[in-house]
mmCIF file of C-alpha atoms in Angstrom:
data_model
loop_
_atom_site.group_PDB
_atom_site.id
_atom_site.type_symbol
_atom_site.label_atom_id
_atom_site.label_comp_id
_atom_site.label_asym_id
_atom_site.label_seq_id
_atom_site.Cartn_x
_atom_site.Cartn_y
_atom_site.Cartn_z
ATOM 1 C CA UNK A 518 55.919 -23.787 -10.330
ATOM 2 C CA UNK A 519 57.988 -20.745 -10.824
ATOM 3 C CA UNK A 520 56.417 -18.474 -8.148
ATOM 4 C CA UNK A 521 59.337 -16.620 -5.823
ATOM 5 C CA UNK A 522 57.565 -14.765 -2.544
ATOM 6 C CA UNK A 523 61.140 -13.141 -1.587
ATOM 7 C CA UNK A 524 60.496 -9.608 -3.299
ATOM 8 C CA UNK A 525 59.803 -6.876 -1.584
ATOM 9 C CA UNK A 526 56.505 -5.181 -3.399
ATOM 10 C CA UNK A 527 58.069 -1.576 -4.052
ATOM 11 C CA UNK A 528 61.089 -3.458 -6.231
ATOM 12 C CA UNK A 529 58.309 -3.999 -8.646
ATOM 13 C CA UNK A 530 57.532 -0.509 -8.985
ATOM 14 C CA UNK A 531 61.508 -0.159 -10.620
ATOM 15 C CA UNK A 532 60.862 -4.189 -12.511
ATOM 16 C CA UNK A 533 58.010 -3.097 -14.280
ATOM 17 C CA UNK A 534 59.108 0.517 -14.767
ATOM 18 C CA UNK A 535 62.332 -0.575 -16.636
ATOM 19 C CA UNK A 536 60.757 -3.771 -18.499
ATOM 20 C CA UNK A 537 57.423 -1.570 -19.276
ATOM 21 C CA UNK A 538 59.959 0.597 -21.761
ATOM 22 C CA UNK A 539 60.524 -2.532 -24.020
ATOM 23 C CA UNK A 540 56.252 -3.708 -23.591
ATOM 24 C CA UNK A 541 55.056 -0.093 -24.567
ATOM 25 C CA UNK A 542 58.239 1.378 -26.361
ATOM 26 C CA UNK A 543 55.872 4.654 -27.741
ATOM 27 C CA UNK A 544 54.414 5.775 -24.093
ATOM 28 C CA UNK A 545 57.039 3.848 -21.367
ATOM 29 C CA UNK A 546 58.464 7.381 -20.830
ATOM 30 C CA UNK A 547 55.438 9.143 -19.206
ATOM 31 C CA UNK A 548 55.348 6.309 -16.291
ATOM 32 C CA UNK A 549 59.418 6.301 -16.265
ATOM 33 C CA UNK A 550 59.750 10.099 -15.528
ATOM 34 C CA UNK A 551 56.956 10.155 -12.761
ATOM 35 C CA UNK A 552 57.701 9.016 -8.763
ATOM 36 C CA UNK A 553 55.034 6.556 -7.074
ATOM 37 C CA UNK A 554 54.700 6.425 -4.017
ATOM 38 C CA UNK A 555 51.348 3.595 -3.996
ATOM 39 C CA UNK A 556 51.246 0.239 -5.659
ATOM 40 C CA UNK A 557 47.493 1.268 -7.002
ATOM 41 C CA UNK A 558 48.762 4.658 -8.228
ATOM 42 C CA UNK A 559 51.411 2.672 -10.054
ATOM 43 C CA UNK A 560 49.151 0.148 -11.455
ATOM 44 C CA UNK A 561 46.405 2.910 -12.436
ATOM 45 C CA UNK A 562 49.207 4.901 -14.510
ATOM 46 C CA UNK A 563 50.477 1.388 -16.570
ATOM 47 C CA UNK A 564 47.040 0.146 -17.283
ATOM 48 C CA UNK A 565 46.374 4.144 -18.366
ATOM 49 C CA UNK A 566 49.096 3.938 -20.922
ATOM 50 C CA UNK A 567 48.826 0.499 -21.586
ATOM 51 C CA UNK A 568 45.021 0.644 -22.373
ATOM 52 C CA UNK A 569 45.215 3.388 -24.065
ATOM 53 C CA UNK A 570 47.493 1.989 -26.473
ATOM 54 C CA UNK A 571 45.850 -1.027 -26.783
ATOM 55 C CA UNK A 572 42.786 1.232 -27.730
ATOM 56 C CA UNK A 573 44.840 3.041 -30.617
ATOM 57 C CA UNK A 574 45.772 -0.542 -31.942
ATOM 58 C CA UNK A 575 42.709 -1.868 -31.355
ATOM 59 C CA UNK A 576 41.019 -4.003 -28.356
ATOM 60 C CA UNK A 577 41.551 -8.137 -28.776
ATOM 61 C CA UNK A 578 38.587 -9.382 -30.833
ATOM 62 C CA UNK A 579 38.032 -12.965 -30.383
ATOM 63 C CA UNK A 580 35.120 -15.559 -32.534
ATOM 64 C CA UNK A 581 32.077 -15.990 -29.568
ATOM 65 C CA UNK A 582 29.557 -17.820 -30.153
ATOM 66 C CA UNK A 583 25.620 -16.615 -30.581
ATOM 67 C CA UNK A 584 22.130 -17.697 -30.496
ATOM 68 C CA UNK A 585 19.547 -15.537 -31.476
ATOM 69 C CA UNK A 586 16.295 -15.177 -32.994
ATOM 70 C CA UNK A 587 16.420 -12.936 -36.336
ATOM 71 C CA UNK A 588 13.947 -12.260 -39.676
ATOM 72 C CA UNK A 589 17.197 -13.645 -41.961
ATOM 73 C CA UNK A 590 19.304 -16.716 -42.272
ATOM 74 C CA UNK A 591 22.697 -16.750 -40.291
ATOM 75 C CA UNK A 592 25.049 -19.187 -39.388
ATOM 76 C CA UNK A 593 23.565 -22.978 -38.495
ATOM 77 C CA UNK A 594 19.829 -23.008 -38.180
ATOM 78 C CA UNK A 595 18.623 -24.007 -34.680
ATOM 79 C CA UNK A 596 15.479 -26.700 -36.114
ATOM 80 C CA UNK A 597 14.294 -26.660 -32.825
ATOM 81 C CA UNK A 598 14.158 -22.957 -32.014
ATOM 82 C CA UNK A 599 12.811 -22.324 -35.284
ATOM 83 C CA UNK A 600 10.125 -24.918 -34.927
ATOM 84 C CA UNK A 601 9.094 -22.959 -31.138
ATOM 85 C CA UNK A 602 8.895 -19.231 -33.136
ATOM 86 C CA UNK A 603 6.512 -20.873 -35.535
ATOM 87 C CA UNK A 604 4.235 -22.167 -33.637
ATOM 88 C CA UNK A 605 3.897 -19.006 -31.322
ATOM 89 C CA UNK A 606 3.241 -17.139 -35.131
ATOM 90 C CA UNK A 607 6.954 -15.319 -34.964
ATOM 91 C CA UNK A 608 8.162 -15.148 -38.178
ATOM 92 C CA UNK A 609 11.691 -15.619 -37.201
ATOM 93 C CA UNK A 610 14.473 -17.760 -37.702
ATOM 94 C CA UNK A 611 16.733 -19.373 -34.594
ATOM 95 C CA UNK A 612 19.844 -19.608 -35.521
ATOM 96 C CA UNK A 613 23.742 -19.995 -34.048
ATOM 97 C CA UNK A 614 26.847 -18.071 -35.844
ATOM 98 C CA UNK A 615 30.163 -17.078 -34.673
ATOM 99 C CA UNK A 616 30.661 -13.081 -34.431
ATOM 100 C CA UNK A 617 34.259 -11.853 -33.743
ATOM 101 C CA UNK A 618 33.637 -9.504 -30.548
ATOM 102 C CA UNK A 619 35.349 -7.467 -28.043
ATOM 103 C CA UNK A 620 33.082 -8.593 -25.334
ATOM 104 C CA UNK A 621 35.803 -11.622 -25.058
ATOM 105 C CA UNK A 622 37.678 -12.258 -20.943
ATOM 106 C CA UNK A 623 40.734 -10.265 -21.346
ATOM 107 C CA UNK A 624 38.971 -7.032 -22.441
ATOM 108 C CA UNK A 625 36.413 -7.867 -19.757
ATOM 109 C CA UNK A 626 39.059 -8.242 -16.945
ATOM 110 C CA UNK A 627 40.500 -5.141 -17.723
ATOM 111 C CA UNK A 628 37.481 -3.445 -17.634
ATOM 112 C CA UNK A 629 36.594 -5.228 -13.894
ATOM 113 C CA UNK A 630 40.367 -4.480 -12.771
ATOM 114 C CA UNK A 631 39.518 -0.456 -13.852
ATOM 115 C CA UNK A 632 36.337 0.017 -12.159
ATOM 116 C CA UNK A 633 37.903 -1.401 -9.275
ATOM 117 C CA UNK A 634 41.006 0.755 -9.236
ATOM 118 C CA UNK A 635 38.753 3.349 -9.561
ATOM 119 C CA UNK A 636 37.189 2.978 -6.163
ATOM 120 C CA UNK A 637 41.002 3.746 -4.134
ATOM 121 C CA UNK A 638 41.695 7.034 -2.846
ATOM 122 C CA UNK A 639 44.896 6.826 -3.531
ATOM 123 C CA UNK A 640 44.935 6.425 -7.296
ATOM 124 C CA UNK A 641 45.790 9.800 -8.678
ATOM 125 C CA UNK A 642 42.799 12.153 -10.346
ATOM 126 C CA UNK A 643 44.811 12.356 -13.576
ATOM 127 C CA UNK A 644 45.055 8.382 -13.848
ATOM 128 C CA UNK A 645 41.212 8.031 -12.886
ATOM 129 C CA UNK A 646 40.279 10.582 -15.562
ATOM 130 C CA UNK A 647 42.353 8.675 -18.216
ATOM 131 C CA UNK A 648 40.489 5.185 -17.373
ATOM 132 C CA UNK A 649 37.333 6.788 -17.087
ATOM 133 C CA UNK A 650 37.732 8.366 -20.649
ATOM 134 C CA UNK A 651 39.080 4.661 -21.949
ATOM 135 C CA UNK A 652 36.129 2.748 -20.533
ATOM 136 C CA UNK A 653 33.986 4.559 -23.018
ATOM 137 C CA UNK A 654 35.592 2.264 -25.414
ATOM 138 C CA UNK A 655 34.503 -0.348 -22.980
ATOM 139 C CA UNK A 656 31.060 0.324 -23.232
ATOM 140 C CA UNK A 657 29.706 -2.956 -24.837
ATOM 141 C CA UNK A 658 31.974 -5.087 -22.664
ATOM 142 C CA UNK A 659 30.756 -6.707 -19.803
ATOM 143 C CA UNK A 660 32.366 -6.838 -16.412
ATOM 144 C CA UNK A 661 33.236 -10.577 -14.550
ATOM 145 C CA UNK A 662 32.721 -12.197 -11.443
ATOM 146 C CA UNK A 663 36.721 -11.532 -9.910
ATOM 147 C CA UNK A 664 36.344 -14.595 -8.154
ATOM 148 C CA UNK A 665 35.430 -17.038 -11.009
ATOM 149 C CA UNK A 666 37.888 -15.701 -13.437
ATOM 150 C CA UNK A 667 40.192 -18.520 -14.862
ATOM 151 C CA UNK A 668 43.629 -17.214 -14.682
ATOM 152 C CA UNK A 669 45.729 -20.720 -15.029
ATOM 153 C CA UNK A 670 43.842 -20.909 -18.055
ATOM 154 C CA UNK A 671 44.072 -17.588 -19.923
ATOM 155 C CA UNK A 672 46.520 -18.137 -23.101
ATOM 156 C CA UNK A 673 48.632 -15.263 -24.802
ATOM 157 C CA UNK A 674 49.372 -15.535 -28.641
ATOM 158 C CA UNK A 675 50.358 -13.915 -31.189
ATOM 159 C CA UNK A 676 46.965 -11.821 -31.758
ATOM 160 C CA UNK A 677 46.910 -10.534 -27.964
ATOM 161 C CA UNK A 678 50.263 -11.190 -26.218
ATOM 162 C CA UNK A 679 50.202 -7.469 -25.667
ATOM 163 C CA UNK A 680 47.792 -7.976 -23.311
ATOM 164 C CA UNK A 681 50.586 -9.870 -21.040
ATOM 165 C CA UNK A 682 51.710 -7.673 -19.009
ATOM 166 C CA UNK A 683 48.515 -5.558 -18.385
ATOM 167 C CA UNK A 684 46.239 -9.095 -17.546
ATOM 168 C CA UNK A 685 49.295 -9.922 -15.121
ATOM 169 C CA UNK A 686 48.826 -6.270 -13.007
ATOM 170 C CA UNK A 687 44.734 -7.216 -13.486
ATOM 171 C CA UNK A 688 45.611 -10.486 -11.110
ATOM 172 C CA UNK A 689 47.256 -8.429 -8.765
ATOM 173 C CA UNK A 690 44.706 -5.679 -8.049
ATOM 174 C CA UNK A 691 41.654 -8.331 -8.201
ATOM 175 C CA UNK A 692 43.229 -11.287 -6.078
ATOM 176 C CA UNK A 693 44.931 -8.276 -3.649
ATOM 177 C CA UNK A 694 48.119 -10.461 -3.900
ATOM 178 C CA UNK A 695 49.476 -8.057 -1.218
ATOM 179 C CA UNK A 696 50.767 -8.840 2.022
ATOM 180 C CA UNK A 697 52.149 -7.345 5.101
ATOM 181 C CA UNK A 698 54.816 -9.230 7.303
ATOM 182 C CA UNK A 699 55.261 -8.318 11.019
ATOM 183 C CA UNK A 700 58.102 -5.705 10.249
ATOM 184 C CA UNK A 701 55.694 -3.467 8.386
ATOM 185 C CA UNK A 702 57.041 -4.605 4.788
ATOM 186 C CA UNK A 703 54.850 -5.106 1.877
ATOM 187 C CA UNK A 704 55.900 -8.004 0.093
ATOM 188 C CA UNK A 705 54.494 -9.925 -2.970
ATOM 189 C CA UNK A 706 52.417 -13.224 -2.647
ATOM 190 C CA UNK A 707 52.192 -13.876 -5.870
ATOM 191 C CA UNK A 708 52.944 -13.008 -9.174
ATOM 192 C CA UNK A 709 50.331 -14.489 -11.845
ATOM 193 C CA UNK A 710 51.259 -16.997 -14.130
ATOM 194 C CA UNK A 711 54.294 -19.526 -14.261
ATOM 195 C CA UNK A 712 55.171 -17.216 -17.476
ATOM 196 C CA UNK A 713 54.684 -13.434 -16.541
ATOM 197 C CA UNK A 714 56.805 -13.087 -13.220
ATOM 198 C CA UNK A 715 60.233 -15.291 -14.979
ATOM 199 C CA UNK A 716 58.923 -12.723 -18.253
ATOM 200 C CA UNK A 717 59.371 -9.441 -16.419
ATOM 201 C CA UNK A 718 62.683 -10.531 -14.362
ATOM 202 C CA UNK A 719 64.300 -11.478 -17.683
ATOM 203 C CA UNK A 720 62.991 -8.225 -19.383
ATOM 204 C CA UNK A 721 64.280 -6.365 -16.118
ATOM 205 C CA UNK A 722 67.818 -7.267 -16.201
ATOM 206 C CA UNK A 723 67.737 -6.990 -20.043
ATOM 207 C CA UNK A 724 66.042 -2.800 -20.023
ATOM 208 C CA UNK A 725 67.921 -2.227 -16.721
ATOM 209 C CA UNK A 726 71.298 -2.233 -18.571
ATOM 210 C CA UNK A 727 69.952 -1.185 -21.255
ATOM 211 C CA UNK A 728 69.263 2.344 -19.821
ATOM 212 C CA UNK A 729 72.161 2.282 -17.095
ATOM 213 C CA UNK A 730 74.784 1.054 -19.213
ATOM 214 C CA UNK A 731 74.141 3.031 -23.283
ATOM 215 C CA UNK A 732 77.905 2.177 -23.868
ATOM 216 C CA UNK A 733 76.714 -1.772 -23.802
ATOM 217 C CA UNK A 734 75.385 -3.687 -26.734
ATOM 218 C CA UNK A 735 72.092 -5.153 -24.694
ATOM 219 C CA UNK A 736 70.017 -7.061 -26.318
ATOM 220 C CA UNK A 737 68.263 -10.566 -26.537
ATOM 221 C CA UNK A 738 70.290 -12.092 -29.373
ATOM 222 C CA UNK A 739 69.698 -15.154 -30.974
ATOM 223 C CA UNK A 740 73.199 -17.744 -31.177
ATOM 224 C CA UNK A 741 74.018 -18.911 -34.647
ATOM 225 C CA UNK A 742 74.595 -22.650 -33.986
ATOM 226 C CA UNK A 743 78.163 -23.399 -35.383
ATOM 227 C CA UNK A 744 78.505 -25.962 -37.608
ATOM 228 C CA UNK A 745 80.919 -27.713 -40.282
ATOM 229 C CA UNK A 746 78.507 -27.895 -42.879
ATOM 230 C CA UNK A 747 75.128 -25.936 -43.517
ATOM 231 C CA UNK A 748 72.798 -28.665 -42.311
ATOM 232 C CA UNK A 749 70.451 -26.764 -39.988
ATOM 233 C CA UNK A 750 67.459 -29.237 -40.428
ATOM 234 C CA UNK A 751 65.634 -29.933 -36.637
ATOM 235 C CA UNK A 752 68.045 -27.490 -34.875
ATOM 236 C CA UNK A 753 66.409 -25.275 -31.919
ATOM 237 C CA UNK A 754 66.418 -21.425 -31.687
ATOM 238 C CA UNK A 755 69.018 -20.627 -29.572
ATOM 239 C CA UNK A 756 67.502 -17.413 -27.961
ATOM 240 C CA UNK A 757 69.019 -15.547 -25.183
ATOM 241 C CA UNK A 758 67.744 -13.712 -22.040
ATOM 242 C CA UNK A 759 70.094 -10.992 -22.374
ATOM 243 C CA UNK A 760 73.411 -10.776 -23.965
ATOM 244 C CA UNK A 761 75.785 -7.646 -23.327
ATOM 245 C CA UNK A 762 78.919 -7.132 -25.384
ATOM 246 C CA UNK A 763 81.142 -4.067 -25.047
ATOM 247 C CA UNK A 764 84.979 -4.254 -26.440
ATOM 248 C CA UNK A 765 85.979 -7.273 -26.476
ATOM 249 C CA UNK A 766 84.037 -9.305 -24.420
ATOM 250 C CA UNK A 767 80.593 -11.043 -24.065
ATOM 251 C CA UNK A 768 78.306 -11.981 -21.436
ATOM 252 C CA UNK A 769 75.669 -14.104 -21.727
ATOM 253 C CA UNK A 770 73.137 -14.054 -19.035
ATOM 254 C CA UNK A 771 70.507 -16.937 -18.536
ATOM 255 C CA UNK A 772 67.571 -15.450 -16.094
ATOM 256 C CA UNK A 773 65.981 -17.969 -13.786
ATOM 257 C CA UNK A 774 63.138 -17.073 -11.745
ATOM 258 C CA UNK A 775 62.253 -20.525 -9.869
ATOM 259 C CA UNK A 776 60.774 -21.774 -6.622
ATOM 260 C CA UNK A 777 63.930 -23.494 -6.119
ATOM 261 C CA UNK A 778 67.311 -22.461 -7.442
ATOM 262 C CA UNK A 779 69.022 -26.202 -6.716
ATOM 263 C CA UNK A 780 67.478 -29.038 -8.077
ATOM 264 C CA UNK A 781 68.019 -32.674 -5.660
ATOM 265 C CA UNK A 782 70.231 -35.041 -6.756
ATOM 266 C CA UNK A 783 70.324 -38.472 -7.228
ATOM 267 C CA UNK A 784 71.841 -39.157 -3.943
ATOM 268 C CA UNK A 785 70.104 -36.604 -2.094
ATOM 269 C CA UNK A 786 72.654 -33.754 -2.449
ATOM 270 C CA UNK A 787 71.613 -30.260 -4.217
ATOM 271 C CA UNK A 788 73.271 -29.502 -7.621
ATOM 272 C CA UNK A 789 72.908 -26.951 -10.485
ATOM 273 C CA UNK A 790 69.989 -28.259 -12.732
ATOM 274 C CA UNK A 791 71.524 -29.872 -15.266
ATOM 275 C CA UNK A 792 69.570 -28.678 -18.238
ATOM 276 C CA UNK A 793 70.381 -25.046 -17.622
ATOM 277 C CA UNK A 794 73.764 -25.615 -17.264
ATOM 278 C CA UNK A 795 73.887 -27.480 -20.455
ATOM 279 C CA UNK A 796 72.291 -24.823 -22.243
ATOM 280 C CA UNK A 797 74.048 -21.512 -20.724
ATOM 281 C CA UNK A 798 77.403 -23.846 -21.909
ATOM 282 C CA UNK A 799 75.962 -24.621 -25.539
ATOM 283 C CA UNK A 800 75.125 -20.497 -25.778
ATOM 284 C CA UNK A 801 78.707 -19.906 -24.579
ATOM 285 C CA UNK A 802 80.397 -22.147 -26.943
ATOM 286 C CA UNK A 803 78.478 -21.310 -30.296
ATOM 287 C CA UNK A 804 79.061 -17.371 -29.349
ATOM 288 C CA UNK A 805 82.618 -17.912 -29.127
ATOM 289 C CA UNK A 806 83.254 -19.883 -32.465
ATOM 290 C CA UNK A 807 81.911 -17.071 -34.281
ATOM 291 C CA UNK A 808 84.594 -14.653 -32.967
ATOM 292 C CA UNK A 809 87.129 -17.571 -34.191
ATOM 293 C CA UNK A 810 90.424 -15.667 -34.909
ATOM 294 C CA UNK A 811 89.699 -12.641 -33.326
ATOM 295 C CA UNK A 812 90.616 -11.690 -29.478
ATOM 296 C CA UNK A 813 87.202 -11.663 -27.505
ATOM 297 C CA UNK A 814 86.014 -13.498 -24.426
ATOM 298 C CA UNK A 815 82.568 -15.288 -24.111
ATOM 299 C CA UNK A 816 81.452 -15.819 -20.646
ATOM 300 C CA UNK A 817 78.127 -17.066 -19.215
ATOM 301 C CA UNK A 818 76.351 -16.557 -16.262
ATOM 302 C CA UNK A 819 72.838 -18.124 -14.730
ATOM 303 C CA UNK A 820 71.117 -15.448 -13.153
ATOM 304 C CA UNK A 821 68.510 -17.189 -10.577
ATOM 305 C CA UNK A 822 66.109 -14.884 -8.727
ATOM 306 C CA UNK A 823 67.146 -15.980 -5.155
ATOM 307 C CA UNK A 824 64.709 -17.441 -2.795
ATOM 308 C CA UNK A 825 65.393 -18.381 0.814
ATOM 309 C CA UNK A 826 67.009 -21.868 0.347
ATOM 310 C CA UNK A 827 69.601 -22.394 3.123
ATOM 311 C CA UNK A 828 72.204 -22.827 0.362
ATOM 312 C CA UNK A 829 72.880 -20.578 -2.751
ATOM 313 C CA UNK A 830 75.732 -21.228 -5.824
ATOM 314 C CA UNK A 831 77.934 -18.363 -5.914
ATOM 315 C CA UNK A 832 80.554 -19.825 -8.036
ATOM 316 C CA UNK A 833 82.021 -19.766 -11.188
ATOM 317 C CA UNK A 834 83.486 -22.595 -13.270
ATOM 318 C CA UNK A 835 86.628 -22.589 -16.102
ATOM 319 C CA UNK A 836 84.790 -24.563 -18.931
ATOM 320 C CA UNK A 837 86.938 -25.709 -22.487
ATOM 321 C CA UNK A 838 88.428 -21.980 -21.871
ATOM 322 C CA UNK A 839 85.345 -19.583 -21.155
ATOM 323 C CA UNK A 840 83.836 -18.557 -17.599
ATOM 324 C CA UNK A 841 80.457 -20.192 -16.773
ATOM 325 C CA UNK A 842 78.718 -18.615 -13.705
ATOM 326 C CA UNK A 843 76.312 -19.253 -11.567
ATOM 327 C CA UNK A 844 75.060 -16.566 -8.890
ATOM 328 C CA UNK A 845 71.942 -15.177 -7.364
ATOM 329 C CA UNK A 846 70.073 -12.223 -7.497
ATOM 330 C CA UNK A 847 68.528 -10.895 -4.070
ATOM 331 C CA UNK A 848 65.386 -9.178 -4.839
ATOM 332 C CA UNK A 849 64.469 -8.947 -1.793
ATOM 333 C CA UNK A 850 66.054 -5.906 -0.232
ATOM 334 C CA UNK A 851 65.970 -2.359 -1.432
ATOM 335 C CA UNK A 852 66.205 -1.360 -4.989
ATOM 336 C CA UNK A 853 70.046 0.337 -4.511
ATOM 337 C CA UNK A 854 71.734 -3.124 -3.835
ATOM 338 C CA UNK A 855 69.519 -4.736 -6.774
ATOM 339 C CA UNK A 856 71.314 -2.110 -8.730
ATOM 340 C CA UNK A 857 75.169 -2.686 -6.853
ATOM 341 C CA UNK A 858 74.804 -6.256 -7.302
ATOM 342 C CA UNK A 859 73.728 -5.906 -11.552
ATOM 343 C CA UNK A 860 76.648 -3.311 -11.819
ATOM 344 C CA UNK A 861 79.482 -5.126 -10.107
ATOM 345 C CA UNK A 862 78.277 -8.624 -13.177
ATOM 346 C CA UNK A 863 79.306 -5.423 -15.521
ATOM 347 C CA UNK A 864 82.131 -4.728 -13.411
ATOM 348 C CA UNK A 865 83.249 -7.824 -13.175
ATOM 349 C CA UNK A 866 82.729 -9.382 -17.085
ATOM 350 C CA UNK A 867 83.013 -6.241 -18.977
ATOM 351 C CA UNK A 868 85.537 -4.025 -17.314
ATOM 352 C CA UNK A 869 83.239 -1.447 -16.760
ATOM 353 C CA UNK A 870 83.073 0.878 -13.793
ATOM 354 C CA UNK A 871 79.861 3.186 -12.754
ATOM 355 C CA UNK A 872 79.773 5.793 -10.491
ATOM 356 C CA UNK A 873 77.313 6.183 -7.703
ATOM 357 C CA UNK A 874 74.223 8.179 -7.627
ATOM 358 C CA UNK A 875 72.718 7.673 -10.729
ATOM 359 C CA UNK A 876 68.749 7.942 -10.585
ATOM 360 C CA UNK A 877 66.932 4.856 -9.436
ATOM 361 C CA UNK A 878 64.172 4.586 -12.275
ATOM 362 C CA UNK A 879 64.809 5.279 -15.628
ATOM 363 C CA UNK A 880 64.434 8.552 -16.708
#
């Protein structure tokens, strides 16, 4: 499980308002510039854009399978059907084809998820309008049963992973994953799926510095392994989170959003799991071989999403000659120290100093 409760619900409003400029690249821009001061309001004015783009690219189509009673040949003959339309003098043929179709589960969630955001007051006329106008393209597509849809089944490929992020808000608005705690605070349940939540905190931290930080090289670079001879045969993509290189020096940032940042050990005590340590170090390494020769630092860092175990690595180690880190990110507090502590890594790796005040969601 990768779910993390410690978030406090209006940090998502700045997550998915930075990561939503990598998702929807064309459109991000008319969500970034606007203030929210509602979850729903938010949510109505991403599935807007998102829909709508989705719309212009064309909805998800997926192969359903039909039954039906026609005058001509199609598909597999149903004997049996076919047999029952002749004796009742119907000169028709039963038969069973695949037809590629709209009227598939993710267009038909969005679709519930709109018509329900359209019954809060609170969602803004210009974002009701919008859906309303984008659920005439919805007009063949049936609506779902919210509590009987699947969602630890739903897959994302290739043909529809664009529908990620936008099936991920769907959960939220549907399940009403919202809570209140006894100070008044409005914190998050749940986030969906073991892969959208650790998805947008990775694309977070990756857009964040992105737009804060233009005089950084931000970007989720893949690691050339190196190697003394040009047998690549079996090896894995080394792909990073997020990668940020200004001057001379390199971070590479590993983002973990887990349950648990420690894993148990063998005897009982907590320690760093091993497998992401391994691999932050292996990223680390092969960076810095390919500046061989030349004067720049690699350093790594795993970035956990901190949850409320009683004890949290803060620490950094001195590995073969680079700095390995591991830290925690506090997500739940307000959005200003989210932003201190991701400018003082910055700070700290690349020498580079910010001043205060700059605006809280991208502009």
């Amino acid at each position: 499980m990768t779910q993390n409760k410690h978030i406090l619900i209006k940090n998502i409003y700045y997550m998915l308002a930075y990561a939503f400029r990598a998702l929807r690249p064309d459109n991000a821009d008319n969500i970034a510039a606007e203030q929210f001061d509602n979850i729903h309001n938010l949510f109505a004015a991403i599935l807007s854009e998102g829909i709508g783009q989705q719309i212009k690219q064309g909805l998800y189509r997926k192969y359903l399978e039909r039954r039906e009673d026609i005058p001509r040949v199609r598909g597999r003959i149903d004997i049996a059907g076919t047999m029952r339309n002749k004796a009742a003098r119907r000169q028709l043929v039963s038969c069973e084809y695949d037809e590629l179709s709209v009227n598939n589960l993710l267009n038909q969630i969005l679709k519930t998820t709109v018509l329900h955001l359209l019954r809060y007051d609170d969602v803004n006329a210009k974002y009701k309008d919008l859906l309303k106008k984008e659920m005439a393209f919805f007009a063949e597509i049936d609506t779902v049963n919210p509590r009987l849809i699947p969602w630890s089944d739903l897959r994302f490929h290739r043909n529809n992973r664009t529908y990620r992020l936008l099936i991920g808000l769907c959960q939220l608005v549907i399940e009403s994953m919202l809570l209140t705690t006894e100070k008044g605070e409005r914190r998050l349940k749940s986030f969906v799926d073991d892969q959208l939540m650790p998805r947008l905190y990775e694309k977070f931290i990756l857009e964040y510095y992105r737009k804060e930080f233009p005089e950084i090289k931000a970007e989720a670079a893949q690691i050339e392994w190196k190697l003394d001879d040009d047998n690549r045969a079996w090896l894995p993509v080394m792909q990073s989170d997020v990668t940020l290189t200004f001057g001379g020096r390199t971070l590479i940032i590993d983002a973990k959003y887990y349950s648990r940042v420690l894993a148990q050990g063998q005897y009982g005590a907590d320690k760093i799991a091993s497998h992401n340590l391994y691999q932050i170090f292996t990223y680390v390494k092969n960076r810095a071989a390919a500046f061989d020769g030349i004067s720049h630092s690699v350093s790594g860092m795993l970035l956990y999403a901190r949850t409320d175990e009683s004890t949290l690595p803060d620490v950094t180690y001195k590995m073969s000659g680079n700095r390995i880190a591991v830290k925690t990110l506090n997500l739940n507090c307000d959005f200003s120290s989210i932003k201190d502590q991701l400018n003082s890594i910055v700070h700290e790796y690349l020498a580079i100093n910010r001043p205060a005040g700059f605006a809280l969601l991208p502009s």
